[in-house]
Amino acid sequence: MELKQLNYIVTIAEEKSLTRAAEKLFVSKPALSLQLSRLEKEEGLPPLFSRTKNGLVLTDAGRIYVNGARTILNLNEKANLAARELIFTILPPLSFI
């Protein structure tokens, strides 16, 4: 599992459509579908989405997984921000002469 895969799953859940999620993520629909299938298979997960006439709907397992994915993505963003802020407190400001 990679952060990219987590972002893909969250985007699919938000868009409720592989086509719209693929467009938003700038990837092809088949590539996105393959990522979803690989994640489910490699991690031994039950299906995360069910298909309905109104689009993709999260299964119970999908809701749990997406909530966890959002938490991980948010923590990653906070850690990156904290690390960037630390750089500015350690390094003196650059001066251009």
XYZ file of C-alpha atoms in Angstrom:
97
model
C 0.000 0.000 0.000
C 1.284 3.419 -0.973
C 0.007 6.909 -0.264
C -0.856 7.199 -3.949
C -3.162 4.187 -3.665
C -4.820 5.660 -0.578
C -5.396 8.913 -2.439
C -6.890 6.962 -5.350
C -9.335 5.110 -3.082
C -10.412 8.295 -1.304
C -10.940 10.052 -4.633
C -13.006 7.160 -6.002
C -15.133 7.301 -2.855
C -15.616 11.064 -3.171
C -16.432 10.972 -6.875
C -18.512 7.751 -6.715
C -17.261 7.045 -10.214
C -14.089 5.531 -11.634
C -14.376 7.751 -14.691
C -14.652 11.012 -12.729
C -11.983 9.912 -10.245
C -9.619 9.022 -13.094
C -10.168 12.436 -14.682
C -9.552 14.208 -11.383
C -6.385 12.173 -10.748
C -5.123 12.510 -14.356
C -4.890 8.737 -14.848
C -6.734 6.419 -17.187
C -9.852 4.641 -15.984
C -8.336 1.179 -16.650
C -5.203 2.109 -14.676
C -7.306 3.305 -11.744
C -9.465 0.191 -11.841
C -6.319 -1.940 -11.864
C -4.937 -0.081 -8.822
C -8.171 -0.727 -6.936
C -8.167 -4.424 -7.855
C -4.492 -4.805 -6.925
C -4.998 -3.119 -3.566
C -7.932 -5.355 -2.705
C -6.035 -8.467 -3.796
C -2.590 -7.640 -2.322
C -4.003 -6.552 1.026
C -6.539 -9.400 1.133
C -9.420 -6.948 1.416
C -13.058 -7.606 0.725
C -14.536 -5.420 -2.032
C -14.361 -1.754 -1.054
C -17.064 -0.626 -3.490
C -20.265 -2.023 -4.875
C -21.632 -0.928 -8.228
C -25.133 0.510 -8.380
C -27.081 2.291 -11.090
C -26.109 5.545 -9.355
C -22.388 4.779 -9.362
C -19.959 3.268 -6.911
C -20.981 2.968 -3.280
C -18.653 2.140 -0.417
C -19.209 -1.208 1.237
C -18.903 -1.442 5.018
C -15.281 -2.512 4.532
C -14.817 0.396 2.137
C -16.108 2.928 4.666
C -13.685 1.630 7.276
C -10.812 1.618 4.781
C -11.529 5.116 3.440
C -11.786 6.554 6.954
C -8.396 5.045 7.769
C -6.952 6.242 4.450
C -8.114 9.807 5.129
C -6.512 9.682 8.575
C -3.212 8.464 7.118
C -3.245 11.083 4.343
C -4.018 13.855 6.842
C -1.232 12.691 9.163
C 1.181 12.591 6.233
C 0.274 16.152 5.265
C 0.705 17.355 8.865
C 4.093 15.619 9.148
C 5.276 17.176 5.884
C 4.120 20.613 6.993
C 5.833 20.267 10.378
C 9.078 19.167 8.723
C 8.965 22.114 6.306
C 8.300 24.529 9.174
C 11.230 23.057 11.090
C 13.551 23.794 8.192
C 12.657 27.476 8.411
C 13.331 27.596 12.157
C 16.729 25.884 11.815
C 18.083 27.553 8.720
C 18.825 31.257 8.716
C 16.931 33.281 6.137
C 18.647 33.668 2.804
C 19.859 37.114 1.905
C 20.534 38.205 -1.611
C 23.287 40.723 -2.087
